[in-house]
Amino acid sequence: TIVHGHGAKGGAYARLLSLFCGVKSIYTPHGGSVHRMFGLAEETVYTAVEKALLRFTDYCLFESRYSADAYFAKVGREPKAWSVNHNGVPAPDLPALEHAAAALKDLRDEEGLNIGVFGILRPQKGQSVALKAAAELVSRGLRFRMHFFGRGPDREALEAEAARLGLGGKAVFHGEADDPSPYMFLMDTVLIPSLFESFGYVAIEAFSIGRPVAAAATGGLREIIADGETGLLFAPGDPAAMAVALARLADDPGLRRRLGDSGRSCFSGHFLESHMLDRARAVYARPWRE
């Protein structure tokens, strides 16, 4: 009776089934169906399809208010019914994570700040900006190690940039991790240098294990993180501002603890997977189905 489609392709299937089979459709836009990610020709096609299918959409369920506003701007109006349901993740098994992380402790610099950057290696994720911030931290005399987890098309270019900046062992590329959680547990802080994020799963994953977050103030991250309360925000694309936030965390272990504890509390209150599922079920049961 309901088909819930995610992303441009899944959303198209959901709306076409609504048109031809008489079922109700829910749509959660992602990626190119929300943002301008392509060339002019492809972007024109995406936008035209979204506008055409909107009238066959019974409900839009967005992952963030940022995504909602971007979608409204793209299609030129609000859907007839919609709401925001922030993503959630399962509660972690902290003793098991601590045990798994203990086997990885050789990755750490025990004398300095260990900074974890998690995500696919591509321009939108801002790893190049993080490397420039790392160079700034070196110039300040800060002891640290910046750990990059993930694979992607930019790895060789990023490694070359790290070498050009003279970072040496200060920037380490570990590649893809089947389960990033133990590595995140091993970090002193989690850095999210993205140039834009529709939501920002990494932030709530860090919250879930009590790790302080420093993140670019962009997209859905501004909804997840309260600056100075559950994390530190800085201007996206600004390596100097990023370095200032990281230096604050390095110099103040008490701040790291406070932010980590507040993030963990925020996670338990709003970003648990069970909360997300409850909110989705409530949408499925609403009167718009009739």
Short mmCIF file of C-alpha atoms in Angstrom, two decimals:
data_model
loop_
_atom_site.label_atom_id
_atom_site.label_comp_id
_atom_site.label_asym_id
_atom_site.label_seq_id
_atom_site.Cartn_x
_atom_site.Cartn_y
_atom_site.Cartn_z
CA THR A 1 0.00 0.00 0.00
CA ILE A 2 3.03 2.30 0.42
CA VAL A 3 6.26 2.45 -1.57
CA HIS A 4 9.08 4.50 0.00
CA GLY A 5 11.75 5.44 -2.56
CA HIS A 6 15.17 6.83 -1.64
CA GLY A 7 17.29 8.83 -4.08
CA ALA A 8 16.55 9.82 -7.67
CA LYS A 9 16.21 6.27 -9.05
CA GLY A 10 14.31 4.79 -6.11
CA GLY A 11 12.12 7.88 -5.99
CA ALA A 12 11.26 7.55 -9.67
CA TYR A 13 10.23 3.90 -9.17
CA ALA A 14 8.06 4.85 -6.18
CA ARG A 15 6.25 7.65 -7.98
CA LEU A 16 5.69 5.60 -11.17
CA LEU A 17 4.19 2.79 -9.08
CA SER A 18 1.96 5.38 -7.46
CA LEU A 19 0.84 6.54 -10.90
CA PHE A 20 0.25 3.14 -12.50
CA CYS A 21 -0.61 0.86 -9.56
CA GLY A 22 -2.58 3.10 -7.24
CA VAL A 23 -0.25 2.77 -4.22
CA LYS A 24 0.87 5.64 -2.01
CA SER A 25 4.38 6.96 -2.54
CA ILE A 26 6.87 8.44 -0.08
CA TYR A 27 10.02 10.02 -1.43
CA THR A 28 13.32 10.77 0.32
CA PRO A 29 15.51 12.79 -2.08
CA HIS A 30 19.29 12.28 -2.03
CA GLY A 31 22.32 13.40 -4.01
CA GLY A 32 21.62 14.74 -7.48
CA SER A 33 17.89 14.92 -6.85
CA VAL A 34 18.65 17.60 -4.24
CA HIS A 35 22.02 19.17 -5.09
CA ARG A 36 23.60 20.59 -8.23
CA MET A 37 26.19 17.88 -8.76
CA PHE A 38 26.29 17.53 -12.56
CA GLY A 39 26.86 19.42 -15.77
CA LEU A 40 24.20 21.68 -17.28
CA ALA A 41 22.58 19.06 -19.54
CA GLU A 42 22.33 16.34 -16.89
CA GLU A 43 21.23 18.83 -14.25
CA THR A 44 18.45 20.09 -16.54
CA VAL A 45 17.18 16.52 -17.01
CA TYR A 46 17.28 15.75 -13.27
CA THR A 47 15.39 18.93 -12.42
CA ALA A 48 12.74 18.38 -15.12
CA VAL A 49 12.11 14.81 -13.93
CA GLU A 50 11.80 15.93 -10.30
CA LYS A 51 9.31 18.63 -11.21
CA ALA A 52 7.25 16.21 -13.31
CA LEU A 53 7.13 13.49 -10.64
CA LEU A 54 6.32 15.80 -7.75
CA ARG A 55 2.59 15.72 -8.48
CA PHE A 56 2.60 11.93 -8.06
CA THR A 57 4.34 12.16 -4.67
CA ASP A 58 2.07 11.66 -1.68
CA TYR A 59 4.65 12.53 0.96
CA CYS A 60 8.29 13.71 1.14
CA LEU A 61 10.36 12.54 4.09
CA PHE A 62 13.66 14.43 4.27
CA GLU A 63 16.81 13.48 6.19
CA SER A 64 17.46 17.12 7.16
CA ARG A 65 15.87 20.54 6.89
CA TYR A 66 18.83 21.50 4.70
CA SER A 67 17.88 18.80 2.18
CA ALA A 68 14.26 19.91 2.33
CA ASP A 69 15.09 23.53 1.57
CA ALA A 70 17.47 22.53 -1.25
CA TYR A 71 14.78 20.35 -2.79
CA PHE A 72 12.11 23.05 -2.53
CA ALA A 73 14.44 25.48 -4.31
CA LYS A 74 15.17 22.92 -7.03
CA VAL A 75 11.56 22.05 -7.87
CA GLY A 76 10.22 25.55 -7.21
CA ARG A 77 7.65 24.71 -4.51
CA GLU A 78 6.95 22.66 -1.42
CA PRO A 79 5.32 19.22 -1.73
CA LYS A 80 1.75 18.91 -0.47
CA ALA A 81 2.89 16.94 2.59
CA TRP A 82 6.35 16.57 4.06
CA SER A 83 8.44 16.37 7.23
CA VAL A 84 12.05 15.93 8.39
CA ASN A 85 13.23 12.66 9.94
CA HIS A 86 16.89 12.87 10.95
CA ASN A 87 18.88 9.70 10.37
CA GLY A 88 19.86 7.43 13.23
CA VAL A 89 22.36 4.65 13.96
CA PRO A 90 22.21 1.70 16.36
CA ALA A 91 23.55 2.10 19.88
CA PRO A 92 27.13 0.76 19.90
CA ASP A 93 28.45 -2.03 22.11
CA LEU A 94 31.06 0.10 23.87
CA PRO A 95 32.91 -2.72 25.72
CA ALA A 96 33.26 -4.64 22.44
CA LEU A 97 34.51 -1.51 20.67
CA GLU A 98 37.04 -0.85 23.40
CA HIS A 99 38.31 -4.42 23.08
CA ALA A 100 38.57 -4.16 19.28
CA ALA A 101 40.29 -0.77 19.49
CA ALA A 102 42.91 -2.11 21.91
CA ALA A 103 44.29 -4.30 19.12
CA LEU A 104 44.77 -1.21 16.93
CA LYS A 105 46.48 1.05 19.44
CA ASP A 106 49.77 1.07 17.49
CA LEU A 107 48.07 3.43 15.02
CA ARG A 108 47.94 6.17 17.65
CA ASP A 109 50.42 8.86 18.52
CA GLU A 110 50.24 8.48 22.29
CA GLU A 111 51.89 11.87 22.87
CA GLY A 112 49.67 13.93 20.58
CA LEU A 113 46.10 14.51 19.40
CA ASN A 114 44.76 11.72 17.17
CA ILE A 115 42.35 13.17 14.62
CA GLY A 116 40.12 10.82 12.60
CA VAL A 117 38.71 11.76 9.17
CA PHE A 118 36.19 9.23 7.83
CA GLY A 119 34.71 9.22 4.32
CA ILE A 120 35.20 8.59 0.63
CA LEU A 121 38.24 10.42 -0.72
CA ARG A 122 36.78 12.97 -3.12
CA PRO A 123 36.68 16.79 -3.36
CA GLN A 124 33.28 17.26 -1.71
CA LYS A 125 34.53 15.63 1.50
CA GLY A 126 37.18 18.32 2.01
CA GLN A 127 40.20 16.14 2.81
CA SER A 128 42.43 18.57 0.89
CA VAL A 129 41.33 21.36 3.24
CA ALA A 130 42.12 19.09 6.20
CA LEU A 131 45.67 18.61 4.91
CA LYS A 132 46.15 22.37 4.72
CA ALA A 133 44.85 22.66 8.28
CA ALA A 134 47.34 19.96 9.30
CA ALA A 135 50.16 22.04 7.82
CA GLU A 136 48.92 24.98 9.91
CA LEU A 137 49.01 22.82 13.04
CA VAL A 138 52.59 21.82 12.25
CA SER A 139 53.54 25.50 12.00
CA ARG A 140 52.01 26.01 15.47
CA GLY A 141 54.21 23.27 16.88
CA LEU A 142 51.25 21.06 17.81
CA ARG A 143 51.88 17.34 18.15
CA PHE A 144 49.19 15.34 16.37
CA ARG A 145 48.47 12.63 13.84
CA MET A 146 45.65 12.99 11.29
CA HIS A 147 44.24 9.61 10.26
CA PHE A 148 42.27 9.29 7.00
CA PHE A 149 39.95 6.30 6.66
CA GLY A 150 38.24 5.52 3.36
CA ARG A 151 39.04 5.00 -0.28
CA GLY A 152 38.22 6.99 -3.35
CA PRO A 153 39.46 8.59 -6.56
CA ASP A 154 41.48 11.30 -4.80
CA ARG A 155 43.79 9.12 -2.71
CA GLU A 156 46.91 9.50 -4.87
CA ALA A 157 46.39 13.24 -5.23
CA LEU A 158 45.86 13.65 -1.48
CA GLU A 159 48.97 11.62 -0.64
CA ALA A 160 50.96 13.77 -3.06
CA GLU A 161 49.56 16.92 -1.46
CA ALA A 162 50.49 15.64 2.02
CA ALA A 163 54.04 15.06 0.81
CA ARG A 164 54.20 18.50 -0.82
CA LEU A 165 53.07 20.09 2.47
CA GLY A 166 55.81 18.22 4.33
CA LEU A 167 53.39 16.38 6.60
CA GLY A 168 55.30 13.10 6.67
CA GLY A 169 53.87 10.89 9.42
CA LYS A 170 51.44 13.62 10.49
CA ALA A 171 48.92 12.52 7.82
CA VAL A 172 48.31 8.79 7.43
CA PHE A 173 46.00 7.19 4.83
CA HIS A 174 44.72 3.86 6.14
CA GLY A 175 42.38 2.96 3.27
CA GLU A 176 38.96 1.40 3.63
CA ALA A 177 37.94 -0.05 7.00
CA ASP A 178 35.31 -2.81 6.92
CA ASP A 179 34.09 -1.54 10.28
CA PRO A 180 35.25 1.99 11.05
CA SER A 181 33.83 2.01 14.59
CA PRO A 182 36.93 0.64 16.43
CA TYR A 183 39.12 3.12 14.58
CA MET A 184 36.80 5.97 15.54
CA PHE A 185 36.87 4.76 19.14
CA LEU A 186 40.68 5.00 18.98
CA MET A 187 40.60 8.69 18.01
CA ASP A 188 40.75 11.66 20.38
CA THR A 189 38.53 13.70 18.08
CA VAL A 190 36.65 13.23 14.81
CA LEU A 191 37.08 15.83 12.05
CA ILE A 192 34.46 16.38 9.34
CA PRO A 193 35.97 18.77 6.77
CA SER A 194 33.19 18.38 4.16
CA LEU A 195 32.38 21.20 1.77
CA PHE A 196 28.73 20.13 1.94
CA GLU A 197 26.75 17.35 3.63
CA SER A 198 23.07 16.57 3.22
CA PHE A 199 23.10 15.08 6.70
CA GLY A 200 26.36 13.88 8.23
CA TYR A 201 26.29 10.28 9.49
CA VAL A 202 29.89 10.50 10.74
CA ALA A 203 28.85 13.13 13.32
CA ILE A 204 26.22 10.95 14.96
CA GLU A 205 28.49 7.91 14.80
CA ALA A 206 31.07 9.95 16.75
CA PHE A 207 28.36 11.11 19.16
CA SER A 208 27.34 7.49 19.77
CA ILE A 209 30.78 6.62 21.18
CA GLY A 210 31.37 9.91 22.97
CA ARG A 211 34.02 11.33 20.67
CA PRO A 212 34.18 15.13 20.29
CA VAL A 213 33.52 16.43 16.79
CA ALA A 214 35.01 19.33 14.85
CA ALA A 215 33.02 19.92 11.67
CA ALA A 216 32.41 22.32 8.82
CA ALA A 217 29.29 24.40 9.38
CA THR A 218 27.55 23.23 6.23
CA GLY A 219 24.33 21.46 5.28
CA GLY A 220 22.81 19.06 7.77
CA LEU A 221 25.84 19.28 10.05
CA ARG A 222 24.49 22.61 11.32
CA GLU A 223 21.36 20.78 12.50
CA ILE A 224 23.24 17.95 14.18
CA ILE A 225 25.97 19.88 16.00
CA ALA A 226 25.40 22.70 18.49
CA ASP A 227 28.59 24.77 18.33
CA GLY A 228 30.39 24.73 21.67
CA GLU A 229 27.89 22.27 23.15
CA THR A 230 28.07 19.02 21.19
CA GLY A 231 30.99 19.93 18.92
CA LEU A 232 32.96 22.74 17.33
CA LEU A 233 31.95 24.25 13.98
CA PHE A 234 34.14 26.15 11.55
CA ALA A 235 33.63 27.80 8.16
CA PRO A 236 33.67 25.22 5.34
CA GLY A 237 36.74 25.33 3.11
CA ASP A 238 38.71 27.40 5.63
CA PRO A 239 41.87 25.54 6.77
CA ALA A 240 42.86 28.30 9.23
CA ALA A 241 39.48 28.11 11.01
CA MET A 242 39.70 24.32 11.03
CA ALA A 243 43.16 24.49 12.59
CA VAL A 244 41.90 26.85 15.31
CA ALA A 245 39.13 24.38 16.26
CA LEU A 246 41.55 21.45 16.35
CA ALA A 247 44.08 23.41 18.39
CA ARG A 248 41.36 24.19 20.96
CA LEU A 249 40.61 20.51 21.29
CA ALA A 250 44.29 19.62 21.54
CA ASP A 251 44.93 22.18 24.28
CA ASP A 252 41.84 21.40 26.39
CA PRO A 253 41.19 17.74 27.37
CA GLY A 254 38.32 18.95 29.56
CA LEU A 255 36.62 20.48 26.53
CA ARG A 256 37.02 17.20 24.66
CA ARG A 257 35.36 15.33 27.53
CA ARG A 258 32.50 17.83 27.81
CA LEU A 259 31.78 17.80 24.09
CA GLY A 260 31.98 14.00 23.98
CA ASP A 261 29.59 13.61 26.91
CA SER A 262 27.13 16.14 25.44
CA GLY A 263 27.28 14.46 22.05
CA ARG A 264 26.56 11.07 23.61
CA SER A 265 23.54 12.51 25.43
CA CYS A 266 22.30 14.15 22.20
CA PHE A 267 22.67 10.85 20.38
CA SER A 268 20.64 8.95 22.99
CA GLY A 269 17.88 11.54 22.93
CA HIS A 270 17.45 11.99 19.17
CA PHE A 271 19.75 10.03 16.86
CA LEU A 272 19.20 6.42 17.91
CA GLU A 273 18.14 4.22 15.02
CA SER A 274 15.04 3.19 16.97
CA HIS A 275 13.95 6.84 17.19
CA MET A 276 14.37 7.25 13.43
CA LEU A 277 12.31 4.11 12.77
CA ASP A 278 9.57 5.23 15.17
CA ARG A 279 9.31 8.57 13.37
CA ALA A 280 9.12 6.81 9.98
CA ARG A 281 6.39 4.46 11.22
CA ALA A 282 4.42 7.46 12.47
CA VAL A 283 4.56 8.96 8.96
CA TYR A 284 3.39 5.68 7.41
CA ALA A 285 0.37 5.70 9.74
CA ARG A 286 -0.71 9.30 9.10
CA PRO A 287 -4.12 10.20 7.65
CA TRP A 288 -2.61 11.30 4.30
CA ARG A 289 -2.83 7.60 3.34
CA GLU A 290 -6.60 7.75 3.11
#
